mmCIF file of C-alpha atoms and ligand atoms in Angstrom:
data_model
loop_
_atom_site.group_PDB
_atom_site.id
_atom_site.type_symbol
_atom_site.label_atom_id
_atom_site.label_comp_id
_atom_site.label_asym_id
_atom_site.label_seq_id
_atom_site.Cartn_x
_atom_site.Cartn_y
_atom_site.Cartn_z
ATOM 1 C CA MET A 1 14.864 20.093 -7.873
ATOM 2 C CA ASN A 2 13.377 23.400 -8.847
ATOM 3 C CA LYS A 3 13.925 26.189 -6.258
ATOM 4 C CA THR A 4 11.506 28.794 -7.332
ATOM 5 C CA ALA A 5 9.356 31.081 -5.170
ATOM 6 C CA ASN A 6 6.791 28.410 -4.000
ATOM 7 C CA PRO A 7 8.715 25.176 -4.873
ATOM 8 C CA THR A 8 6.749 21.978 -4.204
ATOM 9 C CA ILE A 9 8.270 19.263 -1.831
ATOM 10 C CA PRO A 10 7.472 15.831 -3.032
ATOM 11 C CA PHE A 11 6.801 12.994 -0.675
ATOM 12 C CA ASN A 12 9.302 10.790 -2.293
ATOM 13 C CA TRP A 13 12.174 11.299 -4.935
ATOM 14 C CA PRO A 14 13.940 8.074 -6.161
ATOM 15 C CA HIS A 15 17.505 8.367 -5.656
ATOM 16 C CA MET A 16 19.982 7.311 -8.472
ATOM 17 C CA THR A 17 23.586 6.660 -7.600
ATOM 18 C CA GLY A 18 24.772 7.398 -11.166
ATOM 19 C CA LYS A 19 26.020 3.850 -11.936
ATOM 20 C CA GLU A 20 22.651 2.309 -12.780
ATOM 21 C CA LEU A 21 22.743 2.964 -16.520
ATOM 22 C CA TYR A 22 26.423 1.859 -16.649
ATOM 23 C CA TYR A 23 25.683 -1.475 -15.151
ATOM 24 C CA ILE A 24 22.627 -1.898 -17.334
ATOM 25 C CA ALA A 25 24.770 -1.067 -20.455
ATOM 26 C CA GLU A 26 27.311 -3.681 -19.330
ATOM 27 C CA SER A 27 24.490 -6.268 -19.214
ATOM 28 C CA HIS A 28 23.309 -5.201 -22.618
ATOM 29 C CA PHE A 29 26.733 -5.271 -24.219
ATOM 30 C CA ASN A 30 27.421 -8.697 -22.798
ATOM 31 C CA GLY A 31 24.034 -9.982 -23.998
ATOM 32 C CA ARG A 32 23.163 -11.136 -20.570
ATOM 33 C CA LEU A 33 19.373 -10.219 -20.073
ATOM 34 C CA ALA A 34 17.666 -13.327 -18.589
ATOM 35 C CA GLY A 35 17.686 -13.734 -14.790
ATOM 36 C CA ASP A 36 20.575 -15.130 -12.574
ATOM 37 C CA GLY A 37 23.425 -13.642 -14.492
ATOM 38 C CA PRO A 38 26.502 -11.935 -12.988
ATOM 39 C CA PHE A 39 24.688 -8.958 -11.553
ATOM 40 C CA THR A 40 22.131 -10.995 -9.832
ATOM 41 C CA LYS A 41 24.837 -13.222 -8.290
ATOM 42 C CA ARG A 42 26.557 -9.960 -6.948
ATOM 43 C CA CYS A 43 23.432 -8.829 -5.403
ATOM 44 C CA HIS A 44 22.843 -12.392 -3.799
ATOM 45 C CA ASN A 45 26.230 -12.325 -2.359
ATOM 46 C CA TRP A 46 25.801 -8.766 -0.964
ATOM 47 C CA ILE A 47 22.514 -9.710 0.731
ATOM 48 C CA GLU A 48 24.045 -12.946 2.111
ATOM 49 C CA THR A 49 27.234 -11.314 3.392
ATOM 50 C CA ARG A 50 25.262 -8.136 4.810
ATOM 51 C CA THR A 51 22.511 -10.014 6.533
ATOM 52 C CA GLY A 52 23.991 -13.497 7.251
ATOM 53 C CA CYS A 53 21.010 -15.306 5.761
ATOM 54 C CA SER A 54 21.995 -18.618 4.217
ATOM 55 C CA LYS A 55 20.499 -18.013 0.667
ATOM 56 C CA ALA A 56 19.300 -14.754 -0.909
ATOM 57 C CA LEU A 57 17.173 -14.922 -3.962
ATOM 58 C CA LEU A 58 16.063 -11.798 -5.997
ATOM 59 C CA THR A 59 12.486 -11.651 -6.821
ATOM 60 C CA HIS A 60 10.167 -9.284 -8.802
ATOM 61 C CA SER A 61 9.025 -7.647 -5.589
ATOM 62 C CA CYS A 62 8.647 -8.266 -1.908
ATOM 63 C CA THR A 63 5.024 -9.281 -2.744
ATOM 64 C CA ALA A 64 6.525 -12.183 -4.775
ATOM 65 C CA ALA A 65 9.047 -13.039 -2.026
ATOM 66 C CA LEU A 66 6.235 -13.408 0.394
ATOM 67 C CA GLU A 67 4.211 -15.598 -1.918
ATOM 68 C CA MET A 68 7.288 -17.697 -2.399
ATOM 69 C CA ALA A 69 7.452 -17.913 1.449
ATOM 70 C CA ALA A 70 3.795 -19.055 1.433
ATOM 71 C CA LEU A 71 4.674 -21.768 -1.052
ATOM 72 C CA MET A 72 7.781 -22.788 0.968
ATOM 73 C CA LEU A 73 5.469 -23.351 4.009
ATOM 74 C CA ASP A 74 2.980 -25.361 1.991
ATOM 75 C CA ILE A 75 0.171 -23.154 3.384
ATOM 76 C CA GLN A 76 -3.139 -25.062 2.847
ATOM 77 C CA PRO A 77 -6.731 -23.779 2.721
ATOM 78 C CA GLY A 78 -7.709 -22.856 6.167
ATOM 79 C CA ASP A 79 -4.268 -22.590 7.630
ATOM 80 C CA GLU A 80 -3.966 -19.466 9.840
ATOM 81 C CA VAL A 81 -1.132 -16.933 9.819
ATOM 82 C CA ILE A 82 -0.852 -14.464 12.742
ATOM 83 C CA MET A 83 0.004 -10.917 11.468
ATOM 84 C CA PRO A 84 -0.798 -7.211 12.128
ATOM 85 C CA SER A 85 -3.691 -5.538 10.487
ATOM 86 C CA PHE A 86 -1.612 -2.381 10.310
ATOM 87 C CA THR A 87 0.422 -3.274 7.200
ATOM 88 C CA PHE A 88 0.582 -3.285 3.378
ATOM 89 C CA VAL A 89 -1.941 -5.796 1.770
ATOM 90 C CA SER A 90 0.886 -8.123 0.444
ATOM 91 C CA THR A 91 1.585 -9.380 3.941
ATOM 92 C CA ALA A 92 -1.923 -10.918 3.980
ATOM 93 C CA ASN A 93 -2.427 -11.584 0.198
ATOM 94 C CA ALA A 94 0.504 -13.847 -0.099
ATOM 95 C CA PHE A 95 -1.143 -16.348 2.189
ATOM 96 C CA VAL A 96 -4.647 -15.749 1.180
ATOM 97 C CA LEU A 97 -3.626 -16.725 -2.462
ATOM 98 C CA ARG A 98 -2.855 -20.299 -0.929
ATOM 99 C CA GLY A 99 -6.289 -20.394 0.969
ATOM 100 C CA GLY A 100 -4.579 -19.254 4.188
ATOM 101 C CA VAL A 101 -6.534 -17.159 6.805
ATOM 102 C CA PRO A 102 -4.782 -13.967 7.999
ATOM 103 C CA VAL A 103 -5.532 -13.595 11.832
ATOM 104 C CA PHE A 104 -5.070 -9.921 12.751
ATOM 105 C CA VAL A 105 -3.497 -9.053 16.117
ATOM 106 C CA ASP A 106 -3.140 -5.612 17.462
ATOM 107 C CA ILE A 107 0.043 -3.527 17.297
ATOM 108 C CA ARG A 108 2.134 -1.906 20.138
ATOM 109 C CA GLU A 109 1.344 1.645 20.986
ATOM 110 C CA ASP A 110 5.083 2.668 20.709
ATOM 111 C CA THR A 111 6.709 1.043 17.638
ATOM 112 C CA LEU A 112 3.342 0.163 15.680
ATOM 113 C CA ASN A 113 4.700 -3.299 15.341
ATOM 114 C CA LEU A 114 2.793 -6.546 15.923
ATOM 115 C CA ASP A 115 2.308 -6.847 19.712
ATOM 116 C CA GLU A 116 4.380 -9.884 20.627
ATOM 117 C CA ARG A 117 2.426 -10.208 23.877
ATOM 118 C CA LEU A 118 -0.882 -10.772 22.065
ATOM 119 C CA ILE A 119 0.343 -13.608 19.782
ATOM 120 C CA GLU A 120 0.075 -16.609 21.998
ATOM 121 C CA ALA A 121 -3.687 -16.019 22.733
ATOM 122 C CA ALA A 122 -4.417 -15.979 19.020
ATOM 123 C CA ILE A 123 -2.809 -19.401 18.297
ATOM 124 C CA THR A 124 -5.283 -22.253 17.428
ATOM 125 C CA PRO A 125 -4.829 -25.800 16.112
ATOM 126 C CA ARG A 126 -4.946 -24.249 12.521
ATOM 127 C CA THR A 127 -2.034 -21.656 13.141
ATOM 128 C CA ARG A 128 0.903 -22.357 10.938
ATOM 129 C CA ALA A 129 2.936 -19.225 10.931
ATOM 130 C CA ILE A 130 3.521 -15.653 12.419
ATOM 131 C CA ALA A 131 4.286 -12.831 9.885
ATOM 132 C CA PRO A 132 5.800 -9.913 11.760
ATOM 133 C CA VAL A 133 6.312 -6.638 9.836
ATOM 134 C CA HIS A 134 9.105 -4.449 10.701
ATOM 135 C CA TYR A 135 7.225 -1.109 10.452
ATOM 136 C CA ALA A 136 9.461 1.928 9.345
ATOM 137 C CA GLY A 137 12.529 -0.397 9.472
ATOM 138 C CA VAL A 138 12.229 -0.631 13.125
ATOM 139 C CA ALA A 139 12.441 -4.262 14.367
ATOM 140 C CA CYS A 140 9.605 -6.191 16.051
ATOM 141 C CA GLU A 141 10.422 -7.782 19.455
ATOM 142 C CA MET A 142 11.891 -10.707 17.638
ATOM 143 C CA ASP A 143 13.276 -12.760 20.661
ATOM 144 C CA ALA A 144 9.746 -12.928 22.014
ATOM 145 C CA ILE A 145 8.186 -13.706 18.663
ATOM 146 C CA LEU A 146 10.747 -16.457 17.882
ATOM 147 C CA GLU A 147 10.294 -17.916 21.349
ATOM 148 C CA VAL A 148 6.558 -18.366 21.084
ATOM 149 C CA ALA A 149 6.918 -19.632 17.550
ATOM 150 C CA SER A 150 9.404 -22.282 18.492
ATOM 151 C CA ARG A 151 7.246 -23.277 21.679
ATOM 152 C CA HIS A 152 4.221 -23.927 19.306
ATOM 153 C CA GLY A 153 6.152 -25.187 16.158
ATOM 154 C CA LEU A 154 5.224 -22.279 14.138
ATOM 155 C CA LYS A 155 7.186 -20.751 11.267
ATOM 156 C CA VAL A 156 8.160 -17.161 11.050
ATOM 157 C CA VAL A 157 8.068 -15.111 7.943
ATOM 158 C CA GLU A 158 9.473 -11.511 8.440
ATOM 159 C CA ASP A 159 7.902 -8.817 6.168
ATOM 160 C CA ALA A 160 11.155 -6.886 6.034
ATOM 161 C CA ALA A 161 10.000 -4.887 2.957
ATOM 162 C CA GLN A 162 11.100 -1.688 4.889
ATOM 163 C CA GLY A 163 14.024 -3.221 6.732
ATOM 164 C CA VAL A 164 17.039 -3.332 4.364
ATOM 165 C CA MET A 165 20.076 -2.200 6.526
ATOM 166 C CA SER A 166 18.068 -2.387 9.813
ATOM 167 C CA SER A 167 19.053 -4.648 12.589
ATOM 168 C CA TYR A 168 17.743 -6.142 15.887
ATOM 169 C CA LYS A 169 20.409 -6.763 18.661
ATOM 170 C CA GLY A 170 22.861 -6.570 15.939
ATOM 171 C CA ARG A 171 21.289 -9.159 13.512
ATOM 172 C CA ALA A 172 19.983 -7.970 10.250
ATOM 173 C CA LEU A 173 16.115 -7.877 9.599
ATOM 174 C CA GLY A 174 15.032 -10.601 7.300
ATOM 175 C CA SER A 175 17.689 -12.975 8.719
ATOM 176 C CA LEU A 176 15.888 -13.780 12.057
ATOM 177 C CA GLY A 177 12.795 -15.865 10.996
ATOM 178 C CA ASP A 178 12.625 -18.893 8.778
ATOM 179 C CA PHE A 179 12.232 -16.637 5.801
ATOM 180 C CA GLY A 180 12.474 -12.822 5.224
ATOM 181 C CA ALA A 181 11.276 -10.568 2.433
ATOM 182 C CA PHE A 182 12.816 -7.465 1.213
ATOM 183 C CA SER A 183 11.416 -4.796 -1.161
ATOM 184 C CA PHE A 184 13.383 -2.744 -3.666
ATOM 185 C CA HIS A 185 10.303 -0.794 -4.769
ATOM 186 C CA GLU A 186 10.866 2.795 -5.944
ATOM 187 C CA THR A 187 9.385 4.037 -2.498
ATOM 188 C CA LYS A 188 11.854 2.137 -0.436
ATOM 189 C CA ASN A 189 15.580 2.999 0.562
ATOM 190 C CA VAL A 190 17.412 0.818 -1.937
ATOM 191 C CA ILE A 191 15.494 0.569 -5.164
ATOM 192 C CA SER A 192 15.166 -1.036 -8.611
ATOM 193 C CA GLY A 193 11.747 0.290 -9.448
ATOM 194 C CA GLU A 194 9.886 -2.905 -8.743
ATOM 195 C CA GLY A 195 12.079 -5.559 -6.956
ATOM 196 C CA GLY A 196 12.527 -7.645 -3.831
ATOM 197 C CA ALA A 197 14.232 -10.659 -2.423
ATOM 198 C CA LEU A 198 13.466 -13.772 -0.382
ATOM 199 C CA LEU A 199 16.010 -14.417 2.476
ATOM 200 C CA VAL A 200 16.118 -18.268 3.352
ATOM 201 C CA ASN A 201 17.583 -18.870 6.861
ATOM 202 C CA ASP A 202 17.574 -22.571 7.005
ATOM 203 C CA PRO A 203 20.304 -23.953 4.711
ATOM 204 C CA ALA A 204 18.124 -27.117 4.280
ATOM 205 C CA GLN A 205 15.529 -25.042 2.497
ATOM 206 C CA ALA A 206 17.728 -23.211 0.003
ATOM 207 C CA LEU A 207 17.428 -25.875 -2.878
ATOM 208 C CA ARG A 208 13.713 -25.934 -2.644
ATOM 209 C CA ALA A 209 13.462 -22.242 -2.640
ATOM 210 C CA GLU A 210 15.504 -22.162 -5.917
ATOM 211 C CA ILE A 211 13.225 -24.704 -7.531
ATOM 212 C CA ILE A 212 10.045 -22.810 -6.522
ATOM 213 C CA ARG A 213 11.615 -19.611 -8.020
ATOM 214 C CA GLU A 214 12.607 -21.341 -11.417
ATOM 215 C CA LYS A 215 9.149 -22.473 -12.506
ATOM 216 C CA GLY A 216 9.399 -25.615 -10.263
ATOM 217 C CA THR A 217 12.627 -26.803 -12.064
ATOM 218 C CA ASP A 218 16.176 -27.557 -10.868
ATOM 219 C CA ARG A 219 17.635 -25.224 -13.442
ATOM 220 C CA SER A 220 19.805 -23.516 -10.944
ATOM 221 C CA ARG A 221 21.432 -26.868 -10.122
ATOM 222 C CA PHE A 222 21.967 -27.531 -13.796
ATOM 223 C CA PHE A 223 23.657 -24.187 -14.224
ATOM 224 C CA ARG A 224 26.062 -25.032 -11.417
ATOM 225 C CA GLY A 225 26.760 -28.377 -13.080
ATOM 226 C CA GLU A 226 25.298 -30.423 -10.316
ATOM 227 C CA VAL A 227 22.800 -32.301 -12.568
ATOM 228 C CA ASP A 228 23.222 -32.988 -16.195
ATOM 229 C CA LYS A 229 19.619 -31.978 -17.270
ATOM 230 C CA TYR A 230 16.905 -29.929 -15.556
ATOM 231 C CA THR A 231 13.426 -31.118 -15.155
ATOM 232 C CA TRP A 232 10.267 -30.308 -13.424
ATOM 233 C CA GLN A 233 10.411 -31.035 -9.769
ATOM 234 C CA GLU A 234 7.503 -29.495 -8.068
ATOM 235 C CA VAL A 235 5.045 -26.637 -8.066
ATOM 236 C CA GLY A 236 6.606 -23.233 -8.780
ATOM 237 C CA SER A 237 6.409 -20.148 -10.861
ATOM 238 C CA SER A 238 8.718 -17.610 -12.353
ATOM 239 C CA PHE A 239 9.759 -15.300 -9.661
ATOM 240 C CA LEU A 240 13.170 -14.172 -10.846
ATOM 241 C CA PRO A 241 13.852 -10.653 -12.324
ATOM 242 C CA GLY A 242 15.912 -10.138 -15.411
ATOM 243 C CA GLU A 243 19.463 -9.011 -15.338
ATOM 244 C CA LEU A 244 18.687 -5.367 -16.172
ATOM 245 C CA ILE A 245 16.895 -4.984 -12.937
ATOM 246 C CA ALA A 246 19.730 -6.760 -11.060
ATOM 247 C CA ALA A 247 22.193 -4.429 -12.780
ATOM 248 C CA PHE A 248 20.162 -1.392 -11.634
ATOM 249 C CA LEU A 249 19.946 -2.806 -8.027
ATOM 250 C CA TRP A 250 23.662 -3.599 -7.887
ATOM 251 C CA ALA A 251 24.421 0.148 -8.294
ATOM 252 C CA GLN A 252 22.003 0.956 -5.502
ATOM 253 C CA LEU A 253 23.337 -1.937 -3.190
ATOM 254 C CA GLU A 254 26.905 -0.630 -3.645
ATOM 255 C CA GLU A 255 25.749 2.641 -2.058
ATOM 256 C CA ALA A 256 23.383 1.291 0.477
ATOM 257 C CA GLN A 257 25.370 2.582 3.495
ATOM 258 C CA SER A 258 25.685 6.124 1.981
ATOM 259 C CA ILE A 259 22.000 6.048 1.217
ATOM 260 C CA THR A 260 21.201 5.152 4.857
ATOM 261 C CA ASP A 261 23.571 7.682 6.315
ATOM 262 C CA ASN A 262 22.050 10.406 4.120
ATOM 263 C CA ARG A 263 18.588 9.505 5.117
ATOM 264 C CA MET A 264 19.418 9.100 8.759
ATOM 265 C CA ALA A 265 20.845 12.702 8.828
ATOM 266 C CA SER A 266 17.360 13.961 7.508
ATOM 267 C CA TRP A 267 15.485 11.759 9.882
ATOM 268 C CA GLU A 268 17.464 13.093 12.859
ATOM 269 C CA ARG A 269 16.829 16.658 11.652
ATOM 270 C CA TYR A 270 13.038 16.043 11.790
ATOM 271 C CA HIS A 271 13.348 14.284 15.102
ATOM 272 C CA ALA A 272 15.183 17.100 16.739
ATOM 273 C CA SER A 273 12.861 19.747 15.221
ATOM 274 C CA LEU A 274 9.731 18.107 16.383
ATOM 275 C CA ALA A 275 10.858 17.447 19.972
ATOM 276 C CA GLN A 276 9.101 20.687 21.135
ATOM 277 C CA LEU A 277 5.760 19.742 19.641
ATOM 278 C CA GLU A 278 6.086 16.486 21.410
ATOM 279 C CA ALA A 279 6.739 18.119 24.569
ATOM 280 C CA GLN A 280 3.667 20.326 24.249
ATOM 281 C CA GLY A 281 1.615 17.210 23.707
ATOM 282 C CA ILE A 282 0.566 18.128 20.199
ATOM 283 C CA LEU A 283 2.034 15.060 18.540
ATOM 284 C CA ARG A 284 4.261 12.078 19.273
ATOM 285 C CA ARG A 285 7.363 11.180 17.299
ATOM 286 C CA PRO A 286 8.533 7.755 16.401
ATOM 287 C CA VAL A 287 9.895 5.416 19.065
ATOM 288 C CA VAL A 288 13.003 3.456 18.373
ATOM 289 C CA PRO A 289 14.030 0.862 21.071
ATOM 290 C CA ASP A 290 17.448 0.493 22.139
ATOM 291 C CA THR A 291 17.579 -3.002 20.626
ATOM 292 C CA CYS A 292 16.876 -1.580 17.155
ATOM 293 C CA GLN A 293 19.113 -0.026 14.633
ATOM 294 C CA HIS A 294 16.926 1.379 12.027
ATOM 295 C CA ASN A 295 17.316 2.568 8.555
ATOM 296 C CA ALA A 296 15.560 6.004 8.309
ATOM 297 C CA HIS A 297 13.084 4.536 5.890
ATOM 298 C CA MET A 298 10.203 6.724 7.088
ATOM 299 C CA TYR A 299 9.548 9.753 9.381
ATOM 300 C CA TYR A 300 5.980 9.886 10.646
ATOM 301 C CA VAL A 301 4.261 11.738 13.467
ATOM 302 C CA LEU A 302 1.057 10.708 15.543
ATOM 303 C CA LEU A 303 -1.030 13.783 15.855
ATOM 304 C CA SER A 304 -2.883 14.014 19.311
ATOM 305 C CA PRO A 305 -6.440 12.764 18.973
ATOM 306 C CA GLU A 306 -8.197 16.084 19.039
ATOM 307 C CA ILE A 307 -6.274 17.392 15.890
ATOM 308 C CA ASP A 308 -8.113 17.007 12.636
ATOM 309 C CA ARG A 309 -5.631 14.984 10.451
ATOM 310 C CA GLN A 310 -7.361 16.014 7.223
ATOM 311 C CA SER A 311 -6.983 19.723 7.856
ATOM 312 C CA VAL A 312 -3.158 19.160 8.499
ATOM 313 C CA LEU A 313 -2.683 17.197 5.290
ATOM 314 C CA SER A 314 -4.609 19.903 3.461
ATOM 315 C CA ALA A 315 -2.514 22.716 4.940
ATOM 316 C CA LEU A 316 0.628 20.806 3.899
ATOM 317 C CA LYS A 317 -0.843 20.280 0.470
ATOM 318 C CA GLY A 318 -1.657 23.970 0.186
ATOM 319 C CA ALA A 319 1.954 24.869 0.776
ATOM 320 C CA GLY A 320 3.065 22.400 -1.981
ATOM 321 C CA ILE A 321 4.123 19.780 0.431
ATOM 322 C CA SER A 322 3.194 16.275 -0.330
ATOM 323 C CA SER A 323 2.604 14.150 2.794
ATOM 324 C CA VAL A 324 0.537 11.014 3.144
ATOM 325 C CA PHE A 325 -0.974 8.589 5.691
ATOM 326 C CA HIS A 326 -1.386 4.799 5.780
ATOM 327 C CA TYR A 327 -2.523 2.125 6.270
ATOM 328 C CA VAL A 328 -6.262 1.661 6.101
ATOM 329 C CA PRO A 329 -6.144 -1.261 8.515
ATOM 330 C CA LEU A 330 -6.566 -4.574 6.775
ATOM 331 C CA HIS A 331 -9.185 -5.710 9.168
ATOM 332 C CA SER A 332 -11.548 -2.749 8.242
ATOM 333 C CA SER A 333 -10.855 -3.240 4.386
ATOM 334 C CA PRO A 334 -13.182 -5.304 2.155
ATOM 335 C CA GLY A 335 -10.443 -7.833 1.455
ATOM 336 C CA GLY A 336 -9.430 -8.121 5.141
ATOM 337 C CA GLN A 337 -13.148 -8.667 6.169
ATOM 338 C CA ARG A 338 -13.600 -11.247 3.451
ATOM 339 C CA TYR A 339 -10.478 -13.326 3.896
ATOM 340 C CA GLY A 340 -9.241 -12.702 7.283
ATOM 341 C CA ARG A 341 -10.400 -12.550 10.947
ATOM 342 C CA VAL A 342 -9.594 -10.410 13.940
ATOM 343 C CA HIS A 343 -8.305 -11.730 17.224
ATOM 344 C CA GLY A 344 -8.908 -9.421 20.176
ATOM 345 C CA SER A 345 -8.998 -5.684 20.361
ATOM 346 C CA MET A 346 -7.794 -3.500 17.486
ATOM 347 C CA GLU A 347 -7.454 -0.463 19.737
ATOM 348 C CA PHE A 348 -4.045 0.698 18.793
ATOM 349 C CA THR A 349 -4.474 -0.359 15.034
ATOM 350 C CA ASP A 350 -7.347 1.834 14.848
ATOM 351 C CA SER A 351 -6.152 4.696 16.892
ATOM 352 C CA GLN A 352 -2.600 4.992 15.602
ATOM 353 C CA SER A 353 -3.577 4.458 11.884
ATOM 354 C CA SER A 354 -6.150 7.399 12.109
ATOM 355 C CA ARG A 355 -3.557 9.762 13.597
ATOM 356 C CA LEU A 356 -0.439 9.114 11.562
ATOM 357 C CA VAL A 357 0.998 11.467 9.039
ATOM 358 C CA ARG A 358 4.153 10.643 7.063
ATOM 359 C CA LEU A 359 6.534 13.564 6.135
ATOM 360 C CA PRO A 360 8.564 13.863 2.989
ATOM 361 C CA LEU A 361 11.963 12.071 3.224
ATOM 362 C CA TRP A 362 14.323 11.074 0.452
ATOM 363 C CA VAL A 363 18.068 11.236 -0.191
ATOM 364 C CA GLY A 364 18.826 14.905 -1.099
ATOM 365 C CA ILE A 365 15.932 16.658 0.803
ATOM 366 C CA THR A 366 17.552 19.815 1.959
ATOM 367 C CA PRO A 367 17.516 21.296 5.542
ATOM 368 C CA GLU A 368 15.572 24.195 4.231
ATOM 369 C CA GLN A 369 12.872 22.056 2.680
ATOM 370 C CA GLN A 370 12.641 20.128 5.970
ATOM 371 C CA ALA A 371 12.423 23.480 7.886
ATOM 372 C CA ARG A 372 9.594 24.457 5.626
ATOM 373 C CA VAL A 373 7.661 21.293 6.267
ATOM 374 C CA ILE A 374 8.086 21.750 10.044
ATOM 375 C CA ASP A 375 6.936 25.419 9.862
ATOM 376 C CA ILE A 376 3.720 24.623 7.844
ATOM 377 C CA LEU A 377 3.155 21.579 10.197
ATOM 378 C CA THR A 378 3.546 23.630 13.238
ATOM 379 C CA GLN A 379 1.119 26.318 11.947
ATOM 380 C CA ALA A 380 -1.412 23.784 10.990
ATOM 381 C CA VAL A 381 -1.453 21.932 14.314
ATOM 382 C CA ASN A 382 -1.660 25.161 16.258
ATOM 383 C CA SER A 383 -4.634 26.665 14.092
HETATM 384 C C1 PLP B 1 6.447 -2.017 0.367
HETATM 385 C C2 PLP B 1 5.766 -3.147 1.142
HETATM 386 C C3 PLP B 1 5.454 -4.362 0.585
HETATM 387 C C4 PLP B 1 5.577 -4.623 -0.760
HETATM 388 O O1 PLP B 1 6.633 -4.474 -1.468
HETATM 389 P P1 PLP B 1 6.651 -4.684 -3.088
HETATM 390 O O2 PLP B 1 8.112 -4.778 -3.375
HETATM 391 O O3 PLP B 1 6.045 -3.426 -3.750
HETATM 392 O O4 PLP B 1 5.901 -5.817 -3.422
HETATM 393 C C5 PLP B 1 5.049 -5.394 1.455
HETATM 394 N N1 PLP B 1 5.053 -5.100 2.773
HETATM 395 C C6 PLP B 1 5.289 -3.931 3.367
HETATM 396 C C7 PLP B 1 5.236 -3.703 4.780
HETATM 397 C C8 PLP B 1 5.802 -2.804 2.465
HETATM 398 O O5 PLP B 1 6.123 -1.642 3.004
#
């Protein structure tokens, strides 16, 4: 990173552990390029061991993993899936591709996660599933969500895109619902450029997930020697990444703990430095409930409503600091209005998404860089 007079501070900087190309070279040397080779198996074992899910399957992306989950649930046209509007489009799109209808419910004021107290009232005879999103790697209130799901016979698909290495009451995110989806996109904590994984938590569903991922064939069973030929079994597609991606990812998974520790130190530094602005009522810091161990995926602040967010973002940009906001709530986007519907008030979705600012956070950001972010932010909110 350059350290000249007015250095810029990027929003994200993909961290390399140093072994990525070594493992890719090993795949290349061994002539193992297609998916489900030795590196994919290592990644699967790692995810299964670390999360306790019964089957992990690498995919091209978290988006692909969510699409697989929608296929696994046999979502039919008109089936409803309850989810937050404050999320990335893929949470909704995966179900819309099957004709499903996203039903948007408001988020909690504190964690910005789906408000579990509002789910039951949104259930109709067409409701099939709930898709909680663990925002910023901080878990949703999963006990309450799983309880309402089981009482109404609904499936739970966790969008744990941001939740690798996070847990809820000691249990890994992605391993709590029927299915979980991880992302290894370059902007996440553990990366492979594009990449993801489907976590299957019911052992009885594992075989079907393998089939859907392998073009609807039982090729995985064939490779294990369980059948003497492989054939078309049911609907499916190609959801598996090649070995070069898995080789890259393996180098990252090996370092997942040190990546998390490093990010956590930077997260805590922001958190301590911003306590005073929170005490002054100028902004609010992230809330992490005692039941949640997060992974320092993101540091955001919620500016108090009278502060103009655009001028704060401009001031940071003027100082060479790249910061961003998100999400344009799905219910207020053209796609959300066309394909989904709202249940109840969107009060906190609208208010929190209009006040949110994400600060630069990546492995290797220095305390000096963070101090500069805080300085410029403090000037901007006080001007
Ligand atoms: C990043 C993200 C996704 C999409 O992940 P990809 O791997 O890019 O498909 C989905 N949901 C949430 C909440 C995300 O943050």
